[in-house]
Short mmCIF file of C-alpha atoms in Angstrom, two decimals:
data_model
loop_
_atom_site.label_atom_id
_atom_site.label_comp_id
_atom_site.label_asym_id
_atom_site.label_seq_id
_atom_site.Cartn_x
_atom_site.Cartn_y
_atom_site.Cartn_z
CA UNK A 1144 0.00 0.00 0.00
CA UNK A 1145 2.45 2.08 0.92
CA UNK A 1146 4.31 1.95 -2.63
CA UNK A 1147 0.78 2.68 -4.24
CA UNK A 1148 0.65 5.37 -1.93
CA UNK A 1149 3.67 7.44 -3.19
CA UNK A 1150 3.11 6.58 -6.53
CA UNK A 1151 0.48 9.10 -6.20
CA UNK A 1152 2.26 11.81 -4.51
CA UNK A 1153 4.71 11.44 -7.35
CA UNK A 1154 2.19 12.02 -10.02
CA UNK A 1155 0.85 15.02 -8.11
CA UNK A 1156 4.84 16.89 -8.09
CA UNK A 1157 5.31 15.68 -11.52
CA UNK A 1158 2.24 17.34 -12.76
CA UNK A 1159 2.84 20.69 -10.41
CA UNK A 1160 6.41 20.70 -11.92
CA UNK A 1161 4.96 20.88 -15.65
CA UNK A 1162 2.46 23.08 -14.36
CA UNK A 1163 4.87 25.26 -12.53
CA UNK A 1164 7.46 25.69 -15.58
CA UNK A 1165 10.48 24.20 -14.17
CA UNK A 1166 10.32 20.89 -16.49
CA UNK A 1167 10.37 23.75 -19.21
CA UNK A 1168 13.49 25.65 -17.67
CA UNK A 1169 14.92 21.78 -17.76
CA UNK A 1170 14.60 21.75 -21.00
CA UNK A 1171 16.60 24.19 -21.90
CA UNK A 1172 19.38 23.14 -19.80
CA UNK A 1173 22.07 21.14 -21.23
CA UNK A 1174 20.87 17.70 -19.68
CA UNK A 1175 20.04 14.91 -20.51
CA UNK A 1176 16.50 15.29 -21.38
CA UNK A 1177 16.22 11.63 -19.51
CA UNK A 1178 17.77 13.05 -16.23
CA UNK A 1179 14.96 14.87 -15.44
CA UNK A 1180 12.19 12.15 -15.65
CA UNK A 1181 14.57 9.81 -13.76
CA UNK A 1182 15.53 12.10 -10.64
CA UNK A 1183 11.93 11.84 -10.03
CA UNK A 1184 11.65 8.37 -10.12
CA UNK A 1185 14.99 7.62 -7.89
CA UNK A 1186 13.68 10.36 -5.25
CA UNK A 1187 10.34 9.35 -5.19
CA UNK A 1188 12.05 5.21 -4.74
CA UNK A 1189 14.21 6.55 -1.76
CA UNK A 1190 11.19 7.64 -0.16
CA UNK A 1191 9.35 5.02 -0.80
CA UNK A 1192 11.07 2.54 0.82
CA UNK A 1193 12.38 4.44 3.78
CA UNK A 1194 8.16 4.83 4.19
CA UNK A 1195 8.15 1.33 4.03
CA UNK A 1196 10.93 0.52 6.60
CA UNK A 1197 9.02 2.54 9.08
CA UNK A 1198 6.32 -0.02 8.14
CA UNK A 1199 8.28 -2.73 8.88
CA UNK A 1200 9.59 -1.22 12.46
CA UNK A 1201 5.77 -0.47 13.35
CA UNK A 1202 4.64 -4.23 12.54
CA UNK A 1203 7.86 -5.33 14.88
CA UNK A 1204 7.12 -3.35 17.55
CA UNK A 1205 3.50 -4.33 17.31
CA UNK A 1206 4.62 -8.03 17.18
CA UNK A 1207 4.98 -9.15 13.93
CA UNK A 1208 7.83 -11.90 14.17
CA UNK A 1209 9.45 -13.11 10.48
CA UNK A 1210 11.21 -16.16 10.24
CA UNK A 1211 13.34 -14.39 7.17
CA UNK A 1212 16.90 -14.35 7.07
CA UNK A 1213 19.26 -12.08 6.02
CA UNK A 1214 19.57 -13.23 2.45
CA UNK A 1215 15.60 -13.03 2.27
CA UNK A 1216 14.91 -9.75 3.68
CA UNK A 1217 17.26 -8.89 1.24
CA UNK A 1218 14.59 -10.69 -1.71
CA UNK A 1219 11.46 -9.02 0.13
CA UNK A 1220 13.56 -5.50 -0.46
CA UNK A 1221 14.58 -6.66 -4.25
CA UNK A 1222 10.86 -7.47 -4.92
CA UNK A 1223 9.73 -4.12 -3.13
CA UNK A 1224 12.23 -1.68 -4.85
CA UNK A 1225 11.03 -3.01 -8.20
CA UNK A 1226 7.30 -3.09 -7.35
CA UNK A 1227 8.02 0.90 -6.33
CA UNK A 1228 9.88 1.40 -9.42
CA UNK A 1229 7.69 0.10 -11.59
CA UNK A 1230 4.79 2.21 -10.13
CA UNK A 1231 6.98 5.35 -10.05
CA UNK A 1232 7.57 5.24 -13.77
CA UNK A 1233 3.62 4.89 -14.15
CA UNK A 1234 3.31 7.47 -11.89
CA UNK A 1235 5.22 9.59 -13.81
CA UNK A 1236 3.33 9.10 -16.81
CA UNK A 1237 -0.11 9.85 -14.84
CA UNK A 1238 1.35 13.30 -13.43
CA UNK A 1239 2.74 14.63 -17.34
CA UNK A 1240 -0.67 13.17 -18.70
CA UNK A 1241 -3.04 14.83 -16.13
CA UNK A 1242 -3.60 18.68 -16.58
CA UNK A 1243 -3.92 19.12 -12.96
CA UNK A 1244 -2.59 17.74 -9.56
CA UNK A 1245 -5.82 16.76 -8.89
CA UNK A 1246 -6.21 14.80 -11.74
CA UNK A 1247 -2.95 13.04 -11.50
CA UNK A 1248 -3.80 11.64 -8.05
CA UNK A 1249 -6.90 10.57 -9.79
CA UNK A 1250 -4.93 8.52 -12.14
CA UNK A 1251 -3.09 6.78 -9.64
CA UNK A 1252 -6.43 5.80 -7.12
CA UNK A 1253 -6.32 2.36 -9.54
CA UNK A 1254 -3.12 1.60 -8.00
CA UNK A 1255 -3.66 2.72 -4.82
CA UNK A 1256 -7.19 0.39 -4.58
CA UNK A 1257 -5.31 -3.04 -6.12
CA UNK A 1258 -4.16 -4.39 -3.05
CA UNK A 1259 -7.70 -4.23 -1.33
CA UNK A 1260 -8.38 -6.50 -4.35
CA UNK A 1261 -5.54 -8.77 -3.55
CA UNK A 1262 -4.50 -11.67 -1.04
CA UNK A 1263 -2.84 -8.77 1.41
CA UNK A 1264 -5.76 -9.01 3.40
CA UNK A 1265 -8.55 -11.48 2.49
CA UNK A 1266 -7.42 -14.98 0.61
CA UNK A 1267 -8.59 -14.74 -2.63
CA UNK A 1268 -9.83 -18.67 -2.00
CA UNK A 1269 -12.79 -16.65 0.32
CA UNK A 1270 -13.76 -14.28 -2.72
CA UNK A 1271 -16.69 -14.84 -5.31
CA UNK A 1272 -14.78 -16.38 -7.89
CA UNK A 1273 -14.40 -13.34 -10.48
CA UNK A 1274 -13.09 -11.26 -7.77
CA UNK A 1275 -11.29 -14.08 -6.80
CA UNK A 1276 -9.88 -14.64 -10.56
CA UNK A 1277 -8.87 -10.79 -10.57
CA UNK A 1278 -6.97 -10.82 -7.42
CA UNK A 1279 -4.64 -14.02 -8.01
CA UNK A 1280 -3.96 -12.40 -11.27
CA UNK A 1281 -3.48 -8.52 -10.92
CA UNK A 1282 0.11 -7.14 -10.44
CA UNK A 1283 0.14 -6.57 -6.91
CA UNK A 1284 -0.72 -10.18 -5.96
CA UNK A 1285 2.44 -11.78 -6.93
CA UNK A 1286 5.04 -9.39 -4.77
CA UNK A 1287 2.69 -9.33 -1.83
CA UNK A 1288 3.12 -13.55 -1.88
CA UNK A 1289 6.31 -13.65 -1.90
CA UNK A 1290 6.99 -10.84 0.16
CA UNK A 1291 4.53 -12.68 3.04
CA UNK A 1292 6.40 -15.83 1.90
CA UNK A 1293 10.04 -14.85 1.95
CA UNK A 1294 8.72 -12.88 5.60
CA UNK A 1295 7.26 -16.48 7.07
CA UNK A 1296 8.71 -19.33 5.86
CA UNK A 1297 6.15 -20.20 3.30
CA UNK A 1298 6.01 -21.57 -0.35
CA UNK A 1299 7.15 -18.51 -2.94
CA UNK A 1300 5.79 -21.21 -5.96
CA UNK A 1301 5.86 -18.80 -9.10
CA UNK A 1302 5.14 -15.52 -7.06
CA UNK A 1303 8.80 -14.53 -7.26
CA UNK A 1304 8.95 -15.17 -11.07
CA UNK A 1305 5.29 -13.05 -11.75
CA UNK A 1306 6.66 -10.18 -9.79
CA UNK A 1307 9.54 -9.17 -11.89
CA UNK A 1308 7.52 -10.31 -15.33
CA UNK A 1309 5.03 -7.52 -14.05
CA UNK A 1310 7.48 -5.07 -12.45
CA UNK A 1311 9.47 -4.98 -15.87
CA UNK A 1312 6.56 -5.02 -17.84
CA UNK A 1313 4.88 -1.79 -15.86
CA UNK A 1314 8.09 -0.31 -15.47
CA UNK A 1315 8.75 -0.52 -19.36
CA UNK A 1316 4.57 0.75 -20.15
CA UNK A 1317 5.55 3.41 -17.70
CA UNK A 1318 8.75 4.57 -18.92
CA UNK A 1319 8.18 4.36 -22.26
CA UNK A 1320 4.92 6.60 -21.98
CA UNK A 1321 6.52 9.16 -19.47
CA UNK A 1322 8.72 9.73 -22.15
CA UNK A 1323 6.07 10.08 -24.73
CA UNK A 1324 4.28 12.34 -22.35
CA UNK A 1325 7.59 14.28 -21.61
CA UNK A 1326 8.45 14.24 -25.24
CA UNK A 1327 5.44 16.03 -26.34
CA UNK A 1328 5.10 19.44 -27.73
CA UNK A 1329 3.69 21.90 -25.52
CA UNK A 1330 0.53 23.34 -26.53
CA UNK A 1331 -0.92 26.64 -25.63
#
C-alpha cells in the first residue's frame, strides 16, 4: 500500500512541476532530457522505501515476528524496490498526462485500490470467484506472496517469477509513456 501510496504523490509533483514551468526551464538546460524524468523516479524510490521501513519497524514493535533471514529480507527488499519502481515510472506518466494535480492523483487511485483487491488481506480462496480470478492475477498479488512468503517461511511457488515479469513489464509501459508524455510538444 504504501508503494501505491507514493506513486500518487509522485504524479501530483510531476504534474505541479509541468504546471509550474520548471520541467520547461529543464529543458533548456544542457541535460540529458532523460535526467529529469529519472531524478523523479529515484527520489520518489528513496522515499518510498524508507516509508516502508518505518512499516516494517511499526509491525515489529507491534509483534509481527518473520522467520526471514538475512539473504531473504534482502529478496522481500529486491521485490519491493522493483514493485516501487515500476509504479513510479507509471506514476510519472499519470502526473505529465493529467492537466492538474488533482487529476494526476486521480490517475493513480487504480493503484492505490489493487491491493484491497488482492490476497494482502482477504485470501482470494474466500472471494466470489471473479473477484477471486482478478486478485490471483493482478500485479500486486504476486510481490505481496512472496513478500509474506520470503517474511514467514512459506512456499514462494511462481510468485517470485510473476513479480519481476510484471514489475518490468509496468516499469517498461511506464517509462516508455513518461517519455512520450515528456516528449510532447507543448501546446498553448
Amino acid at each position: 500500500m504504501s508503494a501505491g501510496t507514493s506513486s500518487a504523490a509522485t504524479a501530483v509533483k510531476v504534474c505541479q512541476d509541468m504546471a509550474e514551468g520548471i520541467i520547461d526551464r529543464f529543458r533548456t538546460m544542457d541535460i540529458a532530457r532523460s535526467a529529469v524524468l529519472t531524478g523523479q523516479v529515484v527520489g520518489s524510490v528513496i522515499r518510498t522505501v524508507f516509508s516502508a521501513v518505518l512499516v516494517v519497524a511499526v509491525a515489529l514493535l507491534l509483534g509481527f515476528s518473520p522467520t526471514a533471514s538475512f539473504g531473504e529480507w534482502l529478496a522481500v527488499l529486491g521485490i519491493y524496490v522493483m514493485l516501487t519502481f515500476a509504479l513510479t515510472w507509471l506514476a510519472v506518466a499519470f502526473g505529465l498526462k493529467a492537466a492538474t494535480p488533482a487529476g494526476a492523483n486521480s490517475l493513480t487511485l487504480i493503484v492505490q485500490f489493487l491491493p484491497f483487491i488482492s490476497s494482502a488481506f482477504v485470501s482470494p480462496e474466500t472471494m466470489s470467484a471473479p473477484v477471486r480470478w482478478f486478485a490471483e492475477n493482478q500485479p500486486f498479488n504476486p510481490a505481496i506472496e512472496t513478500i509474506r512468503a520470503l517474511l514467514t517461511g512459506g512456499p514462494i511457488g511462481d510468485n517470485a517469477w510473476l513479480a519481476v515479469i510484471w514489475a518490468v513489464v509496468i516499469s517498461a509501459v511506464g517509462y516508455f509513456w513518461a517519455r512520450k508524455q515528456y516528449n510532447r510538444p507543448k501546446t498553448n
